[in-house]
């Protein structure tokens, strides 16, 4: 029967390009057509007669009766949502007749859905346990919306908890995102608000609140849920901090710069637990041999970045809720959440920087040929016996990509400095400045190499010297700190001692190389300037030499031409040797002509009238 897909698909199709008014009009047309198919429509100019409610046997024979009841409930819900959308821009709350009308429409939709549950519960309807559970969850969701508007918070929490438990149980056996979308967009926010109004502690997670508010007195409903998910309702006390069945234990505290803060919001704790799980998976992926290309390694960071962003959003949401309640900035809860926000955002930005470092290549892109391949096919070509020589334009393009990554990393470091409490931490600021100098050195090195490829040696020398000075300052700071992350750990904002020492050694060699190139260019320039153009032979006489110093367009040829000596004897290439009688040379014998044998002429064949064929 597929109750949930029928409702959700109709909502998504109508609300994709329209609003609740459009959805309400579509439901009116669909309901009219459904009544025509069932032959229960009131004809034009006919007196309205109330139809008898349909039975379970009719549902078993024709599923159109089921659709008729769902469309009736949805029409009432869409009507109420249309009125709420019209008054959503009002500065005051909805009161009076409008509020009463919205409640009456939602109550009508809930009654229609509850009647459908009673019909499907009959064995003669032919409905399965899944169909009954879907109808029960839909009815509970509409009843919860009506109680939400009535501001009856405890019954509202009980109804939404029933819908959440049922949809969670169905999601374990039925593939698809339909139930997850309903939970995340409609049910979970309503449960959180109803729990807040009911004075439920904020430290409890939404799954825990739903499990506690679920009506366990309904034995038939509990039995149906236990068939689908036996562990959903049978949680121990230690599982209260779990977000879902099988989720790891959420952390109770978070440490930031030797300061430990207690996590009071369950959403933040669950998001941090997801981040820890994603970090462990990232370490496993990077340690495996399947991930070898930079893009594959960077793609492994996506799960960690999403989890970190969820933790940051949950922290910001908790702070905004406390501010809306009128809690002052000096309150201990606000202060703890601010520290948590700084720690969570620092972790998120750190993983973002680590992803950029992985994309840069080995040693953070310090080598010119680091991360030259982006596909496995090109990786195989790179390991062949005859590697292809890349043109300078291709190398400069890759250097530009690295500079973009370094700019993004430097912007991320600057955003860390704007987090609450970072400006007052001198030790952290020094570390961030040293890290920024390290990436500044890498960026200057890339730009210097691009100048070197375009034969601008002076610019390359100046940029290399600047990169060496920046790296030297950063090396001095990290050598004093001593501590360095392990080589097997995933890359983040922390710089390894081996990487910065490698860059320092590389820049020292690059600096000496650039100085040598500039010296060679200066010597060539001096040689070109000391030799006057009049004393040099014209270009036409020096075609066997490559003009490294450039071509003097004024000395292509000598004009007017001067009288110059030429060789007396020409080159031995005498084509008349066989035809001139030289003294002392015997005459060559002439070949006798061959005698042609005469053959009798054969008569020619002619066609009609003497014409040849």
Coordinates of C-alpha atoms in Angstrom, one line a residue:
X1 CA 0.0 0.0 0.0
X2 CA 3.0 2.3 0.6
X3 CA 1.4 5.0 2.7
X4 CA 4.5 7.1 3.4
X5 CA 5.7 7.2 -0.2
X6 CA 2.3 8.2 -1.4
X7 CA 2.2 11.2 1.0
X8 CA 5.8 12.3 0.7
X9 CA 6.0 12.1 -3.1
X10 CA 2.8 14.2 -3.4
X11 CA 4.2 16.9 -1.1
X12 CA 7.6 17.1 -2.7
X13 CA 6.1 17.3 -6.2
X14 CA 3.8 20.1 -5.3
X15 CA 6.1 22.1 -3.0
X16 CA 9.1 21.9 -5.4
X17 CA 7.7 24.7 -7.7
X18 CA 4.8 25.9 -5.6
X19 CA 3.5 26.6 -2.1
X20 CA 0.9 25.1 0.2
X21 CA -1.9 26.9 -1.8
X22 CA -0.8 25.1 -4.9
X23 CA -0.6 21.8 -3.0
X24 CA -4.1 22.4 -1.6
X25 CA -5.6 23.0 -5.1
X26 CA -3.9 19.8 -6.4
X27 CA -5.3 17.8 -3.6
X28 CA -8.8 19.1 -4.3
X29 CA -8.5 18.0 -7.9
X30 CA -7.1 14.6 -7.0
X31 CA -9.7 14.0 -4.4
X32 CA -12.5 14.8 -6.9
X33 CA -11.0 12.4 -9.5
X34 CA -10.7 9.7 -6.9
X35 CA -14.4 10.1 -6.0
X36 CA -15.3 9.8 -9.6
X37 CA -13.4 6.6 -9.9
X38 CA -15.2 5.3 -6.8
X39 CA -18.5 6.5 -8.1
X40 CA -19.2 8.5 -4.9
X41 CA -19.0 12.0 -6.3
X42 CA -22.0 14.3 -5.8
X43 CA -23.3 15.3 -9.3
X44 CA -23.9 18.9 -10.4
X45 CA -27.1 20.5 -9.0
X46 CA -27.7 17.4 -6.9
X47 CA -28.4 17.4 -3.2
X48 CA -25.5 16.5 -1.0
X49 CA -25.9 13.2 0.8
X50 CA -23.4 12.0 3.3
X51 CA -21.8 8.8 2.2
X52 CA -21.3 5.8 4.4
X53 CA -17.7 5.3 5.7
X54 CA -15.9 2.7 3.8
X55 CA -15.0 -0.7 5.3
X56 CA -12.0 -3.0 5.5
X57 CA -13.4 -5.2 2.8
X58 CA -13.7 -2.3 0.4
X59 CA -10.0 -1.4 1.1
X60 CA -9.0 -5.0 0.3
X61 CA -10.9 -5.0 -3.0
X62 CA -9.8 -1.5 -4.2
X63 CA -6.9 0.6 -2.8
X64 CA -8.6 3.7 -4.1
X65 CA -10.5 3.8 -0.8
X66 CA -7.2 4.0 1.0
X67 CA -6.0 6.9 -1.3
X68 CA -9.3 8.7 -0.8
X69 CA -8.8 8.7 3.0
X70 CA -5.1 9.8 2.6
X71 CA -6.1 12.6 0.2
X72 CA -8.8 13.8 2.7
X73 CA -6.3 14.0 5.5
X74 CA -3.7 15.7 3.4
X75 CA -6.2 18.2 2.1
X76 CA -7.0 19.3 5.7
X77 CA -3.3 19.4 6.5
X78 CA -2.4 21.5 3.4
X79 CA -5.3 23.9 4.2
X80 CA -3.9 24.5 7.7
X81 CA -0.4 25.0 6.4
X82 CA -1.7 27.5 3.8
X83 CA -3.1 29.7 6.6
X84 CA 0.1 29.4 8.6
X85 CA 2.2 30.4 5.6
X86 CA -0.1 33.5 4.9
X87 CA 0.4 34.7 8.5
X88 CA 4.1 33.7 8.8
X89 CA 5.2 37.3 8.1
X90 CA 3.0 38.8 10.9
X91 CA 4.9 40.3 13.8
X92 CA 2.4 39.0 16.3
X93 CA 1.4 35.4 17.0
X94 CA -1.6 33.8 15.3
X95 CA -4.6 34.2 17.5
X96 CA -8.4 34.3 17.4
X97 CA -10.4 32.7 14.6
X98 CA -7.4 32.0 12.4
X99 CA -5.7 29.9 15.1
X100 CA -9.0 28.0 15.7
X101 CA -9.4 27.4 12.1
X102 CA -5.9 26.0 11.7
X103 CA -6.4 23.7 14.7
X104 CA -9.7 22.4 13.4
X105 CA -8.2 21.6 10.0
X106 CA -5.3 19.7 11.6
X107 CA -7.7 17.9 13.9
X108 CA -9.9 16.9 10.9
X109 CA -6.8 15.5 9.1
X110 CA -5.7 13.6 12.2
X111 CA -9.2 12.0 12.6
X112 CA -9.2 10.9 9.0
X113 CA -5.8 9.3 9.4
X114 CA -6.8 7.6 12.7
X115 CA -9.9 6.2 11.1
X116 CA -7.6 4.7 8.4
X117 CA -5.5 3.1 11.1
X118 CA -8.6 1.4 12.6
X119 CA -9.6 0.1 9.1
X120 CA -6.2 -1.3 8.3
X121 CA -5.9 -2.9 11.7
X122 CA -8.8 -5.2 10.7
X123 CA -7.6 -8.5 9.4
X124 CA -10.0 -8.4 6.5
X125 CA -8.3 -5.3 5.0
X126 CA -5.3 -7.4 3.8
X127 CA -2.8 -4.8 5.2
X128 CA 0.6 -6.0 6.4
X129 CA 2.2 -5.0 9.6
X130 CA 4.4 -2.5 7.8
X131 CA 1.3 -0.8 6.2
X132 CA -0.3 -0.6 9.6
X133 CA 2.8 1.0 11.2
X134 CA 3.1 3.5 8.3
X135 CA -0.5 4.6 8.8
X136 CA 0.0 4.8 12.6
X137 CA 3.1 6.9 12.2
X138 CA 1.3 9.2 9.7
X139 CA -1.7 9.6 12.1
X140 CA 0.6 10.3 15.0
X141 CA 2.4 13.0 13.0
X142 CA -0.8 14.8 12.2
X143 CA -2.1 14.5 15.7
X144 CA 1.2 15.9 17.0
X145 CA 0.9 18.9 14.6
X146 CA -2.6 19.6 16.0
X147 CA -1.5 19.3 19.6
X148 CA 1.5 21.5 18.7
X149 CA -0.8 24.3 17.6
X150 CA -2.9 23.8 20.8
X151 CA 0.3 24.1 22.8
X152 CA -0.4 20.8 24.6
X153 CA 3.2 19.9 24.9
X154 CA 3.2 16.6 26.7
X155 CA 0.6 15.0 24.3
X156 CA 2.4 16.6 21.4
X157 CA 5.7 15.1 22.6
X158 CA 4.1 11.7 23.0
X159 CA 2.6 11.7 19.4
X160 CA 5.8 12.8 17.8
X161 CA 7.8 10.3 19.8
X162 CA 5.4 7.5 18.5
X163 CA 6.0 8.7 14.9
X164 CA 9.7 8.9 15.4
X165 CA 10.1 5.4 16.9
X166 CA 8.0 3.9 14.2
X167 CA 9.8 5.6 11.3
X168 CA 13.2 4.6 12.9
X169 CA 12.1 1.0 13.1
X170 CA 10.9 1.1 9.5
X171 CA 14.2 2.7 8.3
X172 CA 16.1 -0.3 9.6
X173 CA 14.3 -2.7 7.2
X174 CA 13.3 -0.5 4.3
X175 CA 16.0 1.2 2.1
X176 CA 15.5 4.8 1.1
X177 CA 15.8 8.3 2.5
X178 CA 12.0 8.9 2.8
X179 CA 11.9 8.2 6.6
X180 CA 15.2 10.0 7.2
X181 CA 13.9 13.2 5.6
X182 CA 10.7 13.1 7.6
X183 CA 12.7 12.6 10.8
X184 CA 15.3 15.4 10.2
X185 CA 12.9 18.0 8.7
X186 CA 9.6 17.6 10.5
X187 CA 9.7 15.3 13.5
X188 CA 13.1 16.0 15.3
X189 CA 12.7 19.8 15.4
X190 CA 9.1 19.4 16.8
X191 CA 10.3 17.0 19.4
X192 CA 13.1 19.3 20.5
X193 CA 10.8 22.3 20.8
X194 CA 8.1 20.3 22.6
X195 CA 10.7 18.9 25.0
X196 CA 12.0 22.4 25.7
X197 CA 8.5 23.6 26.5
X198 CA 8.0 20.5 28.7
X199 CA 11.1 21.4 30.7
X200 CA 13.0 18.3 29.6
X201 CA 16.8 18.6 30.2
X202 CA 18.7 19.8 27.2
X203 CA 21.4 17.2 27.8
X204 CA 19.2 14.4 26.6
X205 CA 19.4 13.4 22.9
X206 CA 16.3 13.4 20.7
X207 CA 16.3 9.5 20.4
X208 CA 16.4 9.3 24.2
X209 CA 13.6 11.7 24.6
X210 CA 11.5 9.8 22.0
X211 CA 12.2 6.5 23.8
X212 CA 11.1 7.9 27.1
X213 CA 8.0 9.6 25.8
X214 CA 6.9 6.5 23.8
X215 CA 3.6 5.0 25.1
X216 CA 4.8 1.6 26.1
X217 CA 1.3 0.7 27.4
X218 CA 0.2 -0.1 23.9
X219 CA 1.3 -3.7 23.8
X220 CA 0.3 -4.4 20.2
X221 CA 2.4 -1.4 18.9
X222 CA 5.4 -2.4 21.0
X223 CA 5.2 -6.0 19.7
X224 CA 5.1 -4.8 16.1
X225 CA 8.1 -2.5 16.6
X226 CA 10.1 -5.3 18.4
X227 CA 9.6 -7.5 15.3
X228 CA 11.4 -4.9 13.1
X229 CA 14.0 -3.5 15.6
X230 CA 14.3 -5.5 18.8
X231 CA 17.0 -3.2 20.3
X232 CA 15.2 0.1 19.6
X233 CA 13.1 0.1 22.8
X234 CA 15.2 -2.1 25.0
X235 CA 18.1 0.3 25.7
X236 CA 20.0 0.2 29.0
X237 CA 20.9 3.3 31.0
X238 CA 24.3 3.6 29.5
X239 CA 22.8 3.9 26.1
X240 CA 21.1 7.2 26.9
X241 CA 23.9 9.1 25.4
X242 CA 23.8 7.2 22.1
X243 CA 22.3 8.9 19.1
X244 CA 21.0 5.7 17.5
X245 CA 21.3 1.9 17.8
X246 CA 25.0 0.9 17.5
X247 CA 26.4 4.4 17.7
X248 CA 29.5 5.0 19.8
X249 CA 29.5 6.6 23.2
X250 CA 29.3 10.3 23.0
X251 CA 32.0 12.3 24.8
X252 CA 31.1 14.0 28.0
X253 CA 33.8 16.7 28.0
X254 CA 36.0 18.5 25.4
X255 CA 39.5 19.8 26.0
X256 CA 40.8 23.1 24.5
X257 CA 44.2 24.4 25.3
X258 CA 44.5 22.5 28.6
X259 CA 41.0 23.6 29.6
X260 CA 38.3 21.0 30.0
X261 CA 34.7 21.9 29.4
X262 CA 31.6 19.7 30.1
X263 CA 29.3 19.1 27.1
X264 CA 25.8 19.8 28.2
X265 CA 24.0 19.7 24.8
X266 CA 23.4 16.1 23.5
X267 CA 23.4 17.2 19.9
X268 CA 27.0 18.5 20.2
X269 CA 28.0 15.3 22.0
X270 CA 26.6 13.2 19.2
X271 CA 28.2 15.3 16.5
X272 CA 31.6 15.0 18.2
X273 CA 31.2 11.3 18.4
X274 CA 30.5 11.2 14.7
X275 CA 33.6 13.2 14.1
X276 CA 35.7 10.8 16.1
X277 CA 34.3 7.9 14.2
X278 CA 35.0 9.6 10.8
X279 CA 38.5 10.4 11.9
X280 CA 39.2 6.7 12.6
X281 CA 37.8 5.8 9.2
X282 CA 40.0 8.4 7.6
X283 CA 43.1 7.0 9.2
X284 CA 42.2 3.5 7.9
X285 CA 41.6 4.7 4.4
X286 CA 44.9 6.6 4.2
X287 CA 46.8 3.6 5.6
X288 CA 45.3 1.3 2.9
X289 CA 47.0 0.8 -0.4
X290 CA 43.8 1.5 -2.4
X291 CA 44.1 5.3 -1.9
X292 CA 47.2 6.5 -3.8
X293 CA 46.2 9.5 -5.8
X294 CA 45.9 13.0 -4.2
X295 CA 42.3 13.4 -5.3
X296 CA 41.4 10.0 -3.7
X297 CA 43.2 11.0 -0.5
X298 CA 41.4 14.3 -0.4
X299 CA 38.0 12.6 -1.0
X300 CA 38.6 10.6 2.1
X301 CA 38.5 13.8 4.2
X302 CA 34.9 14.6 3.1
X303 CA 33.2 12.5 5.8
X304 CA 35.3 14.2 8.5
X305 CA 34.6 17.7 7.2
X306 CA 30.9 17.0 7.1
X307 CA 30.9 15.7 10.7
X308 CA 33.0 18.6 11.9
X309 CA 30.6 21.1 10.2
X310 CA 27.6 19.4 11.9
X311 CA 29.3 19.8 15.3
X312 CA 30.0 23.5 14.6
X313 CA 26.4 24.0 13.5
X314 CA 25.1 22.3 16.6
X315 CA 27.2 24.5 18.8
X316 CA 26.1 27.7 17.1
X317 CA 22.4 26.5 17.4
X318 CA 22.8 25.9 21.1
X319 CA 24.3 29.4 21.6
X320 CA 21.5 31.0 19.6
X321 CA 18.8 29.2 21.6
X322 CA 20.3 30.4 24.9
X323 CA 20.5 34.0 23.6
X324 CA 16.9 33.9 22.5
X325 CA 16.0 32.8 26.0
X326 CA 17.6 36.0 27.3
X327 CA 20.7 34.4 28.9
X328 CA 23.5 37.0 29.4
X329 CA 26.9 36.7 27.9
X330 CA 28.5 36.2 31.3
X331 CA 26.5 33.1 32.0
X332 CA 28.6 29.9 32.6
X333 CA 26.6 28.0 30.0
X334 CA 27.4 30.7 27.3
X335 CA 31.0 30.7 28.3
X336 CA 31.3 26.9 28.1
X337 CA 29.6 26.9 24.7
X338 CA 31.9 29.6 23.4
X339 CA 34.9 27.5 24.4
X340 CA 33.3 24.5 22.7
X341 CA 32.6 26.5 19.6
X342 CA 36.2 27.6 19.4
X343 CA 37.5 24.1 19.8
X344 CA 35.0 22.6 17.3
X345 CA 35.6 25.3 14.6
X346 CA 39.4 25.0 15.1
X347 CA 39.1 21.2 14.5
X348 CA 37.0 21.7 11.4
X349 CA 39.4 24.3 9.9
X350 CA 42.3 22.0 10.8
X351 CA 40.8 19.2 8.7
X352 CA 40.1 21.6 5.9
X353 CA 43.8 22.6 5.8
X354 CA 44.8 19.0 5.9
X355 CA 42.7 18.3 2.8
X356 CA 44.5 21.2 1.0
X357 CA 47.8 19.8 2.0
X358 CA 47.0 16.4 0.6
X359 CA 45.9 17.9 -2.7
X360 CA 49.2 19.8 -2.9
X361 CA 51.2 16.5 -3.0
X362 CA 54.1 15.1 -1.2
X363 CA 55.9 17.4 1.3
X364 CA 53.0 19.9 0.9
X365 CA 53.9 20.4 -2.8
X366 CA 57.4 21.5 -2.2
X367 CA 58.7 19.5 -5.1
X368 CA 58.1 20.7 -8.7
X369 CA 56.8 17.3 -9.9
X370 CA 54.8 16.6 -6.8
X371 CA 51.2 15.4 -7.5
X372 CA 51.6 15.5 -11.3
X373 CA 49.0 12.9 -11.9
X374 CA 45.3 13.0 -11.3
X375 CA 44.1 9.6 -12.6
X376 CA 45.3 6.0 -12.3
X377 CA 46.1 5.9 -16.0
X378 CA 48.4 8.9 -15.8
X379 CA 49.9 7.3 -12.7
X380 CA 50.8 4.2 -14.7
X381 CA 52.3 6.4 -17.5
X382 CA 54.4 8.2 -14.9
X383 CA 56.1 4.9 -13.8
X384 CA 56.9 3.9 -17.4
X385 CA 60.5 3.8 -18.7
X386 CA 60.2 6.9 -20.8
X387 CA 58.4 9.6 -18.8
X388 CA 56.9 12.4 -20.9
X389 CA 58.5 15.9 -20.6
X390 CA 55.9 18.4 -19.7
X391 CA 55.9 21.7 -21.5
X392 CA 56.5 24.9 -19.4
X393 CA 52.8 26.0 -19.8
X394 CA 51.6 22.8 -18.2
X395 CA 54.0 23.2 -15.3
X396 CA 52.9 26.8 -14.8
X397 CA 49.3 25.7 -14.7
X398 CA 50.0 23.2 -12.0
X399 CA 51.9 25.8 -10.0
X400 CA 48.8 28.1 -10.2
X401 CA 46.7 25.3 -8.8
X402 CA 49.1 25.0 -5.9
X403 CA 49.1 28.7 -5.2
X404 CA 45.2 28.6 -5.0
X405 CA 45.5 25.9 -2.4
X406 CA 48.1 27.8 -0.4
X407 CA 45.9 31.0 -0.5
X408 CA 42.9 28.9 0.8
X409 CA 45.1 27.6 3.6
X410 CA 46.3 31.0 4.6
X411 CA 42.7 32.3 4.6
X412 CA 41.7 29.4 6.9
X413 CA 44.5 30.3 9.3
X414 CA 43.3 33.9 9.4
X415 CA 39.8 32.7 10.1
X416 CA 41.1 30.8 13.1
X417 CA 42.5 34.0 14.6
X418 CA 39.0 35.5 14.5
X419 CA 37.5 32.7 16.8
X420 CA 36.5 33.7 20.3
X421 CA 39.5 33.6 22.7
X422 CA 42.2 33.0 20.2
X423 CA 43.4 36.7 20.1
X424 CA 44.2 36.5 23.9
X425 CA 46.2 33.3 23.6
X426 CA 49.7 34.4 22.8
X427 CA 51.1 30.9 22.4
X428 CA 48.5 29.9 19.9
X429 CA 49.0 33.1 17.9
X430 CA 52.7 32.4 17.7
X431 CA 52.1 28.9 16.4
X432 CA 49.5 30.2 13.9
X433 CA 52.0 32.8 12.6
X434 CA 54.7 30.2 12.3
X435 CA 52.3 27.9 10.4
X436 CA 51.3 30.9 8.1
X437 CA 55.0 31.6 7.4
X438 CA 55.5 28.0 6.4
X439 CA 52.7 28.2 3.8
X440 CA 53.9 31.6 2.7
X441 CA 57.2 30.1 1.9
X442 CA 55.6 27.3 -0.1
X443 CA 53.5 29.9 -2.0
X444 CA 56.6 32.1 -2.7
X445 CA 58.5 29.1 -3.9
X446 CA 55.7 28.2 -6.4
X447 CA 55.6 31.7 -7.8
X448 CA 59.4 31.8 -8.0
X449 CA 59.4 28.6 -10.1
X450 CA 56.9 30.1 -12.5
X451 CA 59.2 33.1 -13.0
X452 CA 62.1 30.7 -13.5
X453 CA 60.2 28.9 -16.2
X454 CA 59.6 32.2 -18.0
X455 CA 63.3 33.1 -17.9
X456 CA 62.9 35.9 -15.3
X457 CA 65.8 34.9 -13.1
X458 CA 65.9 38.1 -11.0
X459 CA 62.3 37.8 -9.9
X460 CA 62.8 34.1 -9.1
X461 CA 65.9 34.9 -7.0
X462 CA 64.0 37.6 -5.0
X463 CA 61.0 35.3 -4.3
X464 CA 63.2 32.4 -3.4
X465 CA 65.1 34.5 -0.9
X466 CA 61.8 35.7 0.6
X467 CA 60.6 32.1 0.9
X468 CA 63.9 31.1 2.5
X469 CA 63.6 33.8 5.1
X470 CA 60.0 32.9 5.9
X471 CA 60.9 29.2 6.2
X472 CA 63.9 30.0 8.4
X473 CA 61.7 31.9 10.9
X474 CA 59.1 29.1 10.9
X475 CA 61.8 26.4 11.4
X476 CA 63.3 28.3 14.4
X477 CA 59.9 28.3 16.1
X478 CA 59.0 24.6 15.5
X479 CA 62.5 23.5 16.5
X480 CA 62.0 25.1 19.9
X481 CA 58.6 23.4 20.4
X482 CA 60.0 20.0 19.7
X483 CA 56.7 18.1 19.6
X484 CA 55.6 16.8 16.2
X485 CA 52.7 14.7 15.0
X486 CA 53.4 11.1 14.0
X487 CA 54.0 10.2 10.3
X488 CA 51.0 7.9 10.2
X489 CA 48.5 10.4 11.5
X490 CA 46.2 12.1 8.9
X491 CA 47.4 15.6 7.9
X492 CA 45.8 18.6 9.5
X493 CA 47.1 22.1 10.6
X494 CA 50.0 20.7 12.6
X495 CA 53.3 20.7 10.7
X496 CA 55.6 17.8 11.0
X497 CA 59.2 18.4 11.8
X498 CA 60.3 16.3 8.8
X499 CA 58.3 18.4 6.3
X500 CA 59.6 21.8 7.5
X501 CA 63.2 20.5 7.6
X502 CA 62.8 19.2 4.1
X503 CA 61.5 22.6 2.9
X504 CA 64.3 24.4 4.6
X505 CA 67.0 22.2 2.9
X506 CA 65.2 22.5 -0.4
X507 CA 65.0 26.3 -0.3
X508 CA 68.7 26.6 0.6
X509 CA 69.6 24.6 -2.5
X510 CA 67.1 26.6 -4.7
X511 CA 68.5 29.8 -3.4
X512 CA 72.1 28.8 -4.5
X513 CA 70.8 27.7 -7.8
X514 CA 68.9 30.9 -8.5
X515 CA 72.0 32.9 -7.5
X516 CA 74.1 30.9 -10.0
X517 CA 71.6 31.4 -12.8
X518 CA 71.5 35.2 -12.2
X519 CA 75.4 35.3 -12.2
X520 CA 75.5 33.4 -15.5
X521 CA 73.0 35.8 -17.0
X522 CA 75.0 38.8 -15.8
X523 CA 78.2 37.4 -17.4
X524 CA 76.4 36.8 -20.7
X525 CA 75.1 40.3 -20.6
X526 CA 78.6 41.7 -20.0
X527 CA 80.0 39.7 -22.9
X528 CA 77.3 41.0 -25.2
X529 CA 77.8 44.6 -24.1
X530 CA 81.7 44.5 -24.4
X531 CA 81.8 43.3 -28.0
X532 CA 80.8 46.1 -30.4
X533 CA 78.3 45.2 -33.0
X534 CA 80.7 46.5 -35.8
X535 CA 83.4 44.0 -34.9
X536 CA 81.1 41.0 -35.0
X537 CA 80.5 39.0 -38.2
X538 CA 77.0 39.3 -39.7
X539 CA 74.4 36.7 -39.0
X540 CA 74.6 35.2 -42.4
X541 CA 78.2 34.1 -41.7
X542 CA 77.3 32.6 -38.3
X543 CA 74.4 30.4 -39.1
X544 CA 76.2 27.4 -37.6
X545 CA 76.1 29.2 -34.2
X546 CA 73.0 29.6 -31.9
X547 CA 72.6 33.3 -31.0
X548 CA 72.2 32.9 -27.2
X549 CA 72.6 36.6 -26.7
X550 CA 70.0 37.5 -29.2
X551 CA 70.0 38.5 -32.9
X552 CA 71.3 41.9 -33.9
X553 CA 68.8 42.9 -36.7
X554 CA 71.3 45.6 -37.9
X555 CA 74.0 43.0 -38.7
X556 CA 72.1 40.4 -40.7
X557 CA 74.3 40.9 -43.9
X558 CA 77.0 43.4 -45.1
X559 CA 75.4 46.0 -47.3
X560 CA 76.7 47.2 -49.7
X561 CA 78.8 44.1 -50.2
X562 CA 82.5 44.4 -50.0
X563 CA 85.2 42.9 -52.2
X564 CA 86.3 39.7 -50.4
X565 CA 88.5 36.8 -51.4
X566 CA 86.9 33.6 -52.5
X567 CA 88.3 30.1 -53.0
X568 CA 90.2 29.6 -56.3
X569 CA 89.2 26.0 -56.9
X570 CA 85.6 25.3 -56.9
X571 CA 84.1 22.2 -55.3
X572 CA 84.6 19.1 -57.3
X573 CA 81.1 18.7 -58.8
X574 CA 81.7 18.5 -62.6
X575 CA 78.6 17.3 -64.4
X576 CA 80.3 17.8 -67.8
X577 CA 83.1 15.2 -67.0
X578 CA 81.6 12.6 -69.2
X579 CA 81.2 14.9 -72.2
X580 CA 84.5 16.8 -72.4
X581 CA 87.7 15.3 -73.8
X582 CA 90.4 16.0 -71.2
X583 CA 94.1 15.4 -72.1
X584 CA 95.3 11.9 -71.2
X585 CA 91.8 10.5 -71.0
X586 CA 90.8 7.7 -73.3
X587 CA 87.6 8.3 -75.2
X588 CA 84.7 6.3 -74.0
X589 CA 83.3 3.6 -76.3
X590 CA 80.0 4.4 -77.8
X591 CA 77.4 1.6 -77.7
X592 CA 76.2 0.2 -81.0
X593 CA 72.6 0.8 -81.8
X594 CA 70.5 -2.3 -81.7
X595 CA 69.1 -3.6 -85.1
X596 CA 65.4 -3.5 -85.2
X597 CA 63.8 -6.5 -86.8
X598 CA 61.3 -5.6 -89.3
X599 CA 58.0 -7.3 -89.0
X600 CA 55.3 -7.4 -91.7
X601 CA 52.6 -4.9 -91.2
X602 CA 49.3 -6.4 -90.1
X603 CA 46.2 -5.2 -91.7
X604 CA 44.2 -3.0 -89.4
X605 CA 40.6 -3.9 -88.6
X606 CA 38.1 -1.3 -89.5
X607 CA 34.5 -1.0 -88.6
X608 CA 31.5 0.0 -90.6
X609 CA 31.9 2.8 -93.2
X610 CA 35.6 2.8 -92.8
X611 CA 35.7 4.1 -89.2
X612 CA 38.0 2.4 -86.7
X613 CA 36.6 0.7 -83.7

